Coordinates of C-alpha atoms (C1' of nucleotides) in Angstrom, one line a residue:
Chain Z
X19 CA 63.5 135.7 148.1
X20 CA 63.2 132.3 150.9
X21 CA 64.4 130.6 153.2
X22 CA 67.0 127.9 152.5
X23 CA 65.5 124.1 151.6
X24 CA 63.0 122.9 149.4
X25 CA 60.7 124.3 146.5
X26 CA 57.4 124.9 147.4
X27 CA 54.7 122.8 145.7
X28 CA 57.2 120.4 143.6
X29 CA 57.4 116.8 143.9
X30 CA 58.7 114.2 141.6
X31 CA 58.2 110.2 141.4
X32 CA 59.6 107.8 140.5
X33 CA 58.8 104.1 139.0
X34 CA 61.2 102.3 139.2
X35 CA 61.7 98.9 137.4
X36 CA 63.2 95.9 138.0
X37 CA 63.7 92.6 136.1
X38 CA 63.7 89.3 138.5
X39 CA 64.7 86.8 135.9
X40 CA 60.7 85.7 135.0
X41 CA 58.6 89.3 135.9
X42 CA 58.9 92.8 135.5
X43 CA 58.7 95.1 139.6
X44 CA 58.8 98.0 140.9
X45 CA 59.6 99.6 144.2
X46 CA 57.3 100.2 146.4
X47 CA 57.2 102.2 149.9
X48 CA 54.9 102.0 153.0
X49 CA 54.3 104.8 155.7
X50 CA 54.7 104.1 159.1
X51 CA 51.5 102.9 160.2
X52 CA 49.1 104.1 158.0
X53 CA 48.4 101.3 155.8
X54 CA 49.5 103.6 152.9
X55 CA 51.4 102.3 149.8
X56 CA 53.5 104.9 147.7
X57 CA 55.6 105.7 144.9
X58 CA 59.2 106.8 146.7
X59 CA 59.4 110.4 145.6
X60 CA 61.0 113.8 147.1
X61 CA 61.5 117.3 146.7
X62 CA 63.5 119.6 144.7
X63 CA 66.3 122.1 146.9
X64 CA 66.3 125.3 145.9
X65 CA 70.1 125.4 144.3
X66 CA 69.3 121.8 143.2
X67 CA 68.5 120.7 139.1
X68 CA 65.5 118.7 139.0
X69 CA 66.9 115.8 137.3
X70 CA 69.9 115.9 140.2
X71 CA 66.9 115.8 142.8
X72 CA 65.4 112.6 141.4
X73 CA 68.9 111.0 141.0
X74 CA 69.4 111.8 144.6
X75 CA 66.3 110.2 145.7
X76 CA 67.3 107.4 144.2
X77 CA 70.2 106.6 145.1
X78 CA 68.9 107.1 148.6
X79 CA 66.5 104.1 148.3
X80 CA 68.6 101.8 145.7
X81 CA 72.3 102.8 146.5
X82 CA 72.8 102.9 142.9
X83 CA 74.5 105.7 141.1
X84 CA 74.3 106.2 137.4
X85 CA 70.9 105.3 136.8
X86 CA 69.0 105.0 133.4
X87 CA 66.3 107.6 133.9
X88 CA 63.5 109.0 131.8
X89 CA 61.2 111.8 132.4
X90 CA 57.5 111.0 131.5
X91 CA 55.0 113.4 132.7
X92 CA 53.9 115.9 134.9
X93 CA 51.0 115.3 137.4
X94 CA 49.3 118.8 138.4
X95 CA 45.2 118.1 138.7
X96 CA 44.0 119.7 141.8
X97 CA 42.5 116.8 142.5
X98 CA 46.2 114.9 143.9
X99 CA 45.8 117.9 146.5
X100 CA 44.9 115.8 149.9
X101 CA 46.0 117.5 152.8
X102 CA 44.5 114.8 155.3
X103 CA 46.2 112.5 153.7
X104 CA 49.8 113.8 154.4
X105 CA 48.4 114.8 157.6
X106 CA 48.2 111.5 158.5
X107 CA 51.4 110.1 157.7
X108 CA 53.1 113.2 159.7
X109 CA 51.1 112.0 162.5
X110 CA 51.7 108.6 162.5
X111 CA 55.5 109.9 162.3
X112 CA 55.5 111.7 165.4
X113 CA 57.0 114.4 163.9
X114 CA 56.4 118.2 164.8
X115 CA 53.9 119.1 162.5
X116 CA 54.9 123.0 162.2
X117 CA 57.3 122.3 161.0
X118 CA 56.3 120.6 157.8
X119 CA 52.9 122.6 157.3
X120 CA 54.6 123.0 153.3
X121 CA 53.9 119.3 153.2
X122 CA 50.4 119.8 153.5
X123 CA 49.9 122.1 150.7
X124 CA 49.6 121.3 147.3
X125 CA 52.2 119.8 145.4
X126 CA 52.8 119.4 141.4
X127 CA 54.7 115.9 140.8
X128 CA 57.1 115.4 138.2
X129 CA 57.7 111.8 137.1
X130 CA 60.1 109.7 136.2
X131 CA 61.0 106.0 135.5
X132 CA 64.4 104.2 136.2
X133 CA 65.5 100.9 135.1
X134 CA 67.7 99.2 137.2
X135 CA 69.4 95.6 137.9
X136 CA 67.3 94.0 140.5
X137 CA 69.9 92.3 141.9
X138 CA 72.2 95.2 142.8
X139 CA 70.0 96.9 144.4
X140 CA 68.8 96.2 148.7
X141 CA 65.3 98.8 149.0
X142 CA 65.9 100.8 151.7
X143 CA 63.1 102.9 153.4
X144 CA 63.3 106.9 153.6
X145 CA 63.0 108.3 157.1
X146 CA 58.8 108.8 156.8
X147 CA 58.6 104.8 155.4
X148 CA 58.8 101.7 157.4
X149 CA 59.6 99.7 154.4
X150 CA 60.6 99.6 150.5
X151 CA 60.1 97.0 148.4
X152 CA 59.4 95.0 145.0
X153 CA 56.1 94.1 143.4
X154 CA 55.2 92.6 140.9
X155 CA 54.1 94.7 138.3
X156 CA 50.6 93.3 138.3
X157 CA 50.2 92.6 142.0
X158 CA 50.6 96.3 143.1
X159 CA 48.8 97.2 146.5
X160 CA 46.3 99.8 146.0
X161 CA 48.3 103.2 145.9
X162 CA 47.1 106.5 147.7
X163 CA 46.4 109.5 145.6
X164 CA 47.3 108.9 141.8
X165 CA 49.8 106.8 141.8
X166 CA 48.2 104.0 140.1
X167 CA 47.8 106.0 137.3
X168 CA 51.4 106.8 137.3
X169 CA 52.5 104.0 137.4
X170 CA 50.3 102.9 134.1
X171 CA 51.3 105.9 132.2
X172 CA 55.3 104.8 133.3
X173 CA 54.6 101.2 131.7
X174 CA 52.7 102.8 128.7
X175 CA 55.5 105.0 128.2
X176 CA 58.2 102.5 128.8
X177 CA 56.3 100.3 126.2
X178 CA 55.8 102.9 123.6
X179 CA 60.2 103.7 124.3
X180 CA 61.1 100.0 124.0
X181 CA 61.7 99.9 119.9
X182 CA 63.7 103.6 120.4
X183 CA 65.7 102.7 123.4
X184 CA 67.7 100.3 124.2
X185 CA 65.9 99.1 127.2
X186 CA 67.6 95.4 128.3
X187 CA 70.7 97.1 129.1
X188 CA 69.4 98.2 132.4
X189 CA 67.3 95.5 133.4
X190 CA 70.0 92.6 133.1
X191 CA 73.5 91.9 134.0
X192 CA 76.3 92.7 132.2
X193 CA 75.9 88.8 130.6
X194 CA 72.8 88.0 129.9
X195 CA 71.9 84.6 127.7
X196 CA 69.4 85.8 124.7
X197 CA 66.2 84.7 126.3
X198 CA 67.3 86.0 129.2
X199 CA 66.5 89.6 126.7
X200 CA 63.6 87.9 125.6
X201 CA 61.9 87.8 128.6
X202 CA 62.5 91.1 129.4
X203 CA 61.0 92.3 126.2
X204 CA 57.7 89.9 127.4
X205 CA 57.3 91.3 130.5
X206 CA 57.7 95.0 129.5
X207 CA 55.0 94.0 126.3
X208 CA 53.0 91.6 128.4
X209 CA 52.8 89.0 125.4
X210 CA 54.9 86.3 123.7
X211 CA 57.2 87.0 121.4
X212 CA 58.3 84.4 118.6
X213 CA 61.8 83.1 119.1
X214 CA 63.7 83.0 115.7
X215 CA 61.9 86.1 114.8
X216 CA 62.9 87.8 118.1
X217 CA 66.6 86.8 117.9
X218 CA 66.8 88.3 114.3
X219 CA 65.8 91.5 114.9
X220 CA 68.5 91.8 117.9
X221 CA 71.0 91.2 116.4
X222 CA 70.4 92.7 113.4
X223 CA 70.6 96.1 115.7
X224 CA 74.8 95.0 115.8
X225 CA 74.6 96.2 119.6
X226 CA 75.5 92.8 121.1
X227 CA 78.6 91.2 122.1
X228 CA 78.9 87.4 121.6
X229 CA 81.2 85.6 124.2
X230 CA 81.3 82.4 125.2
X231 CA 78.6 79.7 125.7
X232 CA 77.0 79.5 129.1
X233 CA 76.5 75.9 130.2
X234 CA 73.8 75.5 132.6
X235 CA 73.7 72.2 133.5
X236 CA 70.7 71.1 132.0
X237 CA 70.2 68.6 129.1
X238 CA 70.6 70.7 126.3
X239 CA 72.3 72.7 123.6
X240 CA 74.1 75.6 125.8
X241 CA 73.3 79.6 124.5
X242 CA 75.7 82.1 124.0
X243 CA 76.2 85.0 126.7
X244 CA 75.7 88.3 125.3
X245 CA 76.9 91.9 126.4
X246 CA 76.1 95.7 125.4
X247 CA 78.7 97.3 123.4
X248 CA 79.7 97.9 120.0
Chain F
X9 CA 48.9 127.7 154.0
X10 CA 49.2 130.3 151.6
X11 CA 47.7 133.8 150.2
X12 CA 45.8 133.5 147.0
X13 CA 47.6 134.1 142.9
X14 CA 49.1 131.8 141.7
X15 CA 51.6 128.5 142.6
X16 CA 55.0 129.4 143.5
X17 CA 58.0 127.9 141.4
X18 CA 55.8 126.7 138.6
X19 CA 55.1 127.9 135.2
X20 CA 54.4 126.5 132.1
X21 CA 55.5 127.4 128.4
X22 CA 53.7 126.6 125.2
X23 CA 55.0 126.1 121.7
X24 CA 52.1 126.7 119.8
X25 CA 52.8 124.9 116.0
X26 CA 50.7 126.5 113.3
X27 CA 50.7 125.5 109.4
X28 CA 50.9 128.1 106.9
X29 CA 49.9 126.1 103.6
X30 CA 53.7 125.2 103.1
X31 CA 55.6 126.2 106.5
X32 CA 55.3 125.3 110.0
X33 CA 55.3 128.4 112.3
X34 CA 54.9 128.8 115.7
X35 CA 53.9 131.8 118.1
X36 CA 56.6 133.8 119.7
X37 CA 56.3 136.5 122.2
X38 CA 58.0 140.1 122.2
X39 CA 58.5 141.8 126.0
X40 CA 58.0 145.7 125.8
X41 CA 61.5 147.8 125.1
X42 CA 63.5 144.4 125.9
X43 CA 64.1 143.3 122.5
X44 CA 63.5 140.0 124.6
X45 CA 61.9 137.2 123.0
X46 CA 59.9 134.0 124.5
X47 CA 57.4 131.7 124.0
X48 CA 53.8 132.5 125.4
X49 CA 53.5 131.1 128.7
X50 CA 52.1 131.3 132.1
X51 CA 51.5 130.6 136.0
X52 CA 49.0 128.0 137.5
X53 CA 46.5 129.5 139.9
X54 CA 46.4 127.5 143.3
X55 CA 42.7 126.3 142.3
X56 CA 43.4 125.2 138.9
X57 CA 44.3 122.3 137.2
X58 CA 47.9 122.1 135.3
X59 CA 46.5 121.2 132.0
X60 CA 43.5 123.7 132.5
X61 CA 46.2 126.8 133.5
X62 CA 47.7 126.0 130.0
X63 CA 44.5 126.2 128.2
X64 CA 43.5 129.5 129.1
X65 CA 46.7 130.8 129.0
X66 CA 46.4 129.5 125.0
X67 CA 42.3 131.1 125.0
X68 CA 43.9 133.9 126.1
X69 CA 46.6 134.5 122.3
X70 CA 44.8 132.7 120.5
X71 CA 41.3 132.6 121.1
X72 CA 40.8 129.2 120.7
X73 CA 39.3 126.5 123.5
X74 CA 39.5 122.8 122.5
X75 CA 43.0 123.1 121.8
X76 CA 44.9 120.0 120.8
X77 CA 47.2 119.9 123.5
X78 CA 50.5 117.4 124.6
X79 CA 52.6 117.7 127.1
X80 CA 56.1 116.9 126.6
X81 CA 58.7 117.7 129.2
X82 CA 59.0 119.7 132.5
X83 CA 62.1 121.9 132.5
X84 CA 63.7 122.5 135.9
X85 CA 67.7 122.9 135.9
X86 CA 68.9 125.9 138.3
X87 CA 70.0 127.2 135.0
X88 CA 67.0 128.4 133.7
X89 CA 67.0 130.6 137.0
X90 CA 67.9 134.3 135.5
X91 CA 66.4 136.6 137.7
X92 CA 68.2 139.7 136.1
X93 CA 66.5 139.1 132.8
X94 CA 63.0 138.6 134.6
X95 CA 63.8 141.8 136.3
X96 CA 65.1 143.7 132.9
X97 CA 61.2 143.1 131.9
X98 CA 59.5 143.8 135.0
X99 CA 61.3 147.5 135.0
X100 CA 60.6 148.1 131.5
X101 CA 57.0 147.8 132.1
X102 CA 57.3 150.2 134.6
X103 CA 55.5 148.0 137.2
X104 CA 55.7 147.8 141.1
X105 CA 58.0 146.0 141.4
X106 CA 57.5 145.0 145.1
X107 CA 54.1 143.3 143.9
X108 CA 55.6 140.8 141.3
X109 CA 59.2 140.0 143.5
X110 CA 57.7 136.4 143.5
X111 CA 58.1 136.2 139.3
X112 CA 62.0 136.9 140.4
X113 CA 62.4 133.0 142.0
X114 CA 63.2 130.3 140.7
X115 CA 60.9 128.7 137.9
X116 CA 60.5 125.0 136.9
X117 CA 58.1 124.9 133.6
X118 CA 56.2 122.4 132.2
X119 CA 56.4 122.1 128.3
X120 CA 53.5 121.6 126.0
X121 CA 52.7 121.5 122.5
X122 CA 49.2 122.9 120.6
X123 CA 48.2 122.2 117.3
X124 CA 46.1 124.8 115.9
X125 CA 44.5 125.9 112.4
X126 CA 46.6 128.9 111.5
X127 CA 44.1 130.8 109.5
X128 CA 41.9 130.6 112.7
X129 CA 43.9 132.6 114.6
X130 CA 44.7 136.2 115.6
X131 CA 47.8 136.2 118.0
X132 CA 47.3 138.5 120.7
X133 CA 50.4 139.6 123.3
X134 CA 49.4 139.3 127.0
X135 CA 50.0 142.1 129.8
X136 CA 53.9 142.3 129.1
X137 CA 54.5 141.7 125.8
X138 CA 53.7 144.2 122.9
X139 CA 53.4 141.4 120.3
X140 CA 53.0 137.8 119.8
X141 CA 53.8 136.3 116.4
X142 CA 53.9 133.9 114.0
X143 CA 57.7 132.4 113.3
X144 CA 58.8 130.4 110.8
X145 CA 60.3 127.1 112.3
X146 CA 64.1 127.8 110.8
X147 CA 63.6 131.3 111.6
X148 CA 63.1 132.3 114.9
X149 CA 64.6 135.5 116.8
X150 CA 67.3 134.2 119.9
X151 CA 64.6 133.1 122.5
X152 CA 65.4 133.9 126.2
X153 CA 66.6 131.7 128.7
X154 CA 66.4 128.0 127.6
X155 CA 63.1 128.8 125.1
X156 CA 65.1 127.2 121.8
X157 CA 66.1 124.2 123.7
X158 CA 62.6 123.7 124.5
X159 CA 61.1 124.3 121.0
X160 CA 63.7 121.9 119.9
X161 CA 62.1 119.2 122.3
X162 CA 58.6 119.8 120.9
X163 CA 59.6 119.6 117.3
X164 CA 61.2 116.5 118.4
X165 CA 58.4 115.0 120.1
X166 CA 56.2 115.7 117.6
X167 CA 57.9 113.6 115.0
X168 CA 58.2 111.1 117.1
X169 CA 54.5 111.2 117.7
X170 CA 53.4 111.6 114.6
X171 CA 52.8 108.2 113.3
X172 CA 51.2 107.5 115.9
X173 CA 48.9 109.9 116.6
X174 CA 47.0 112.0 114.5
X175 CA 48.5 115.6 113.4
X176 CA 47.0 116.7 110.3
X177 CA 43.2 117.3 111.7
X178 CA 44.4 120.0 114.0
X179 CA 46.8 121.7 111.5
X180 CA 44.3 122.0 108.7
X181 CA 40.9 123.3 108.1
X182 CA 38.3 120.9 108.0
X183 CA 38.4 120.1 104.2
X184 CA 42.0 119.4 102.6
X185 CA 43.6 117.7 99.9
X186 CA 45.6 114.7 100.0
X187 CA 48.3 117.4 99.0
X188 CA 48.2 120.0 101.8
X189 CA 47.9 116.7 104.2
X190 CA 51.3 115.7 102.3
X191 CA 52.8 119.0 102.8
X192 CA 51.9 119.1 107.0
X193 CA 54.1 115.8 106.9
X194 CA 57.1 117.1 105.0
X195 CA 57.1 120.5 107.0
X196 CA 57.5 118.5 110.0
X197 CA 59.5 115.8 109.1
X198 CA 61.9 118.0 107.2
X199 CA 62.1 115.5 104.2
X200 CA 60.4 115.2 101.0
X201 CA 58.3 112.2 101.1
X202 CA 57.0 109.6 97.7
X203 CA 53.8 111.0 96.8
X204 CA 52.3 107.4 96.0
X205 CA 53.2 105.8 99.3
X206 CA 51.7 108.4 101.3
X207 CA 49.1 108.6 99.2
X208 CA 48.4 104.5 99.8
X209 CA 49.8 104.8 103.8
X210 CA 47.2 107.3 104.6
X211 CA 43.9 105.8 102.8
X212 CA 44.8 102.2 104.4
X213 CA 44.1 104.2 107.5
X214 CA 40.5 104.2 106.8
X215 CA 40.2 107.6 108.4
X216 CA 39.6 110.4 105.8
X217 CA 36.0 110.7 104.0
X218 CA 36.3 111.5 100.8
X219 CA 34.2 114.6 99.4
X220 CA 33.6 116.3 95.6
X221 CA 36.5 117.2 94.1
X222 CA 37.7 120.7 94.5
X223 CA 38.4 122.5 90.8
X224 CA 41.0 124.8 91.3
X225 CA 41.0 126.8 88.3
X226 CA 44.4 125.3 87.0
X227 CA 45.1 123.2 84.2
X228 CA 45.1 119.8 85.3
X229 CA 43.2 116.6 87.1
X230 CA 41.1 118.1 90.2
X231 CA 41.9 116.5 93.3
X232 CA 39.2 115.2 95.9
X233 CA 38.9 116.9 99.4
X234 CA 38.7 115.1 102.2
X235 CA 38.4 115.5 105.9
X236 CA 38.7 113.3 108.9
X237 CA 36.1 111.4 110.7
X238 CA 35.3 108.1 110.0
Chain Y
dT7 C1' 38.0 121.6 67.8
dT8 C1' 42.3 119.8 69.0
dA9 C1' 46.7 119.7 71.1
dT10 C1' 49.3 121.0 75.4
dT11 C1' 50.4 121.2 80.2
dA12 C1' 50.4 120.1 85.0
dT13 C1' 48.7 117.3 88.4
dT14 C1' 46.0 113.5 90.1
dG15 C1' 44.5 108.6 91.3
dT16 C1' 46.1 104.2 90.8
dC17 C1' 48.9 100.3 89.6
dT18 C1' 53.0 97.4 89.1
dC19 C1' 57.3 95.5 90.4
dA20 C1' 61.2 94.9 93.1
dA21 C1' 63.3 95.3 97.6
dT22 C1' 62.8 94.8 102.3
dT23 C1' 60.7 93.3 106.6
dT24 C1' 57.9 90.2 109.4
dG25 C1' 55.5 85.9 111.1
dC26 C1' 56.1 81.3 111.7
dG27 C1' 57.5 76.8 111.3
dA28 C1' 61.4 73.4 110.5
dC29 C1' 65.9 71.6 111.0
dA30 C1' 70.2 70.0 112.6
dA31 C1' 73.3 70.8 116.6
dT32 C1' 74.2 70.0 121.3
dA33 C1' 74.6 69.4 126.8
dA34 C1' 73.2 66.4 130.0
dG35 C1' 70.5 62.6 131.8
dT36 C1' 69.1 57.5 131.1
Chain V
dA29 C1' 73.8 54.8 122.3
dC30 C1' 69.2 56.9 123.0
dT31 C1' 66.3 60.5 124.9
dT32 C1' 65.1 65.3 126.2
dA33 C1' 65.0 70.1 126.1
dT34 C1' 66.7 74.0 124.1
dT35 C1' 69.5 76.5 120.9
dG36 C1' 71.2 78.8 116.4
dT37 C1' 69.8 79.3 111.9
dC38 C1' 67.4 78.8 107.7
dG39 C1' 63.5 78.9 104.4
dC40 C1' 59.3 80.5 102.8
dA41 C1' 55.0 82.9 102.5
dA42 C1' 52.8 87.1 103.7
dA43 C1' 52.9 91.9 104.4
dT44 C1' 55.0 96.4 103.9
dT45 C1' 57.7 99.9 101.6
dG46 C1' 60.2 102.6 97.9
dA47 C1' 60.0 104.2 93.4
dG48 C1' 58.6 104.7 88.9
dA49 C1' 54.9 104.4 85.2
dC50 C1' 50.5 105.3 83.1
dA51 C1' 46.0 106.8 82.0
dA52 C1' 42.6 110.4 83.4
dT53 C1' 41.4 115.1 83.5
dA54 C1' 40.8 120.3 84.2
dA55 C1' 42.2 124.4 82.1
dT56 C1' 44.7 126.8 78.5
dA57 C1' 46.6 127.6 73.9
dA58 C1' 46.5 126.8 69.0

DNA sequence: TTATTATTGTCTCAATTTGCGACAATAAGT
DNA sequence: ACTTATTGTCGCAAATTGAGACAATAATAA
């Protein structure tokens, strides 16, 4: 059989999402000085289920637990294999290159997408990054190997999921105002949405909560707060 | 690095959906003296694209290139990992086994769908197998390992997907009436649907050419043949 | 020739859903 | 009290969907 650790040649990804109140983010992680932007991602131990593996990384870099995650593709072109690339980031890590040659070879990258709260969660860098952090959906940094195009088949995905799944769950708060939900729904859409027709259609679903009205402080009518639950 | 062959820990399996006339069917594999039975799949050579490992392994039972091909989930729990059962078919080819102890690890598998014109096709087992089959949908042997949880997932993705993208073209021969189109969607969908609707949902498409009309030799109106293309 | 039968293409009508504007109701500031 | 910004809801037209109805027609039977 092998030695203990990691699968050879498997990868995952992850984009994950993040709602700041006005624009939809996701995290973003940096190599020790290499000028190299990535998704944060990981590997697979050999007594470990994939989905466990991913949910581990995560929690590594958000701290969160219980995650919403979807599985949305599987990257395997021969052309993500780019040794120098990795090469480089060991490098710039000072690490003992023997012993991660298996980083060098080519991987297969299994991708996911989380949606979390963006204000439970404080990025925090894995031991190969110097930082991790949100941006803005459309005001990514240019990403090595094919992560870009990752991260537009996540948001195609995502899109395509929105009517299926229940998708402002995860993004907001437990009480959330009903524009608040709106502008989730714009920012995952990228486009307006009419109001009255908007708030129809949710509640027709019968998934919401009413509570009590949320007064802002501003010179008008309050809105109602809203949960998830029957 | 590593020896040439093929990528460790990664494998792909294929549910290949065919249409009868009435039924949906797809292709099952039969392992020599196992009474084992799977769906057709394969390895990815280190030089080869994912997708491209998929397609030959489909050239390869079915003869066919250009296959319609999706993608729909990558399978990786420890569970699937059964090396007794990989072994049980190893042995009962009466291979060396010391040249294939790498087929005995641990196996994540991509999952993909094909489309394909069942009258086009002569299944043909691989190395291991001594048959490969046509099944009807709702009556399939047991399948090894986690092989009807993963059939399960295509069906499922397919119906999802099929409003929105198009199924009939690569079920059917090129020239079809509105019927046999109407009879792709209830096999798949399970569900009788309104012959009018579909009839109006389809042609509001605007992409089927209508032909001559096909005289079948019964006693009644002839229906027109159409085909897709603009 | 004429009726019969099964199936087709199309239409109509009601029911439902959607897009979009309008309205009164209301917190807070003036 | 009056203004302002935003909210919950309604109404109405347009579009879509579900289900049946009807004439047209290819082959067969009388």
């Amino acid at each position: 059989m092998e030695e203990k650790g990691y699968l050879r040649h498997i990868a995952f990804d992850s984009v994950v999402f993040g709602f700041s109140g006005e624009r939809l983010k996701i995290l973003i992680t940096k190599y020790h000085n290499t000028g190299l932007f990535a998704l944060p991602g990981g590997f697979v131990n050999r007594n470990e289920n994939l989905n466990d593996a991913v949910r581990r990384g995560l929690k590594e870099r958000t701290g969160l637990d219980n995650i919403y995650l979807e599985q949305f593709y599987t990257f395997g072109d021969v052309a993500r294999y780019k040794p120098e690339i990795m090469q480089t980031i060991l490098e710039s890590n000072e690490h003992d290159l023997t012993e991660f040659t298996w980083m060098l070879d080519r991987f297969i990258s299994v991708a996911y997408y989380a949606l979390i709260n963006y204000n439970d969660v404080v990025p925090t860098p894995d031991a190969l990054s110097d930082s991790c952090d949100w941006y803005d959906i459309d005001k990514l940094p240019v990403l090595m190997l094919d992560h870009a195009e990752i991260v537009a088949k996540a948001l195609q995905t995502l899109r395509d999921n929105l009517e299926r799944k229940l998708v402002g769950m995860n993004l907001l708060p437990p009480f959330f105002t009903m524009n608040d939900l709106q502008k989730v729904y714009e920012a995952i859409l990228g486009e307006k949405l009419h109001r009255g027709t908007f708030q129809r259609k949710i509640l027709s679903l019968g998934i919401l909560q009413r509570h009590e009205k949320q007064f802002s402080g501003k010179a008008h009518k309050a809105p109602f707060l809203y949960s998830f639950g029957e």
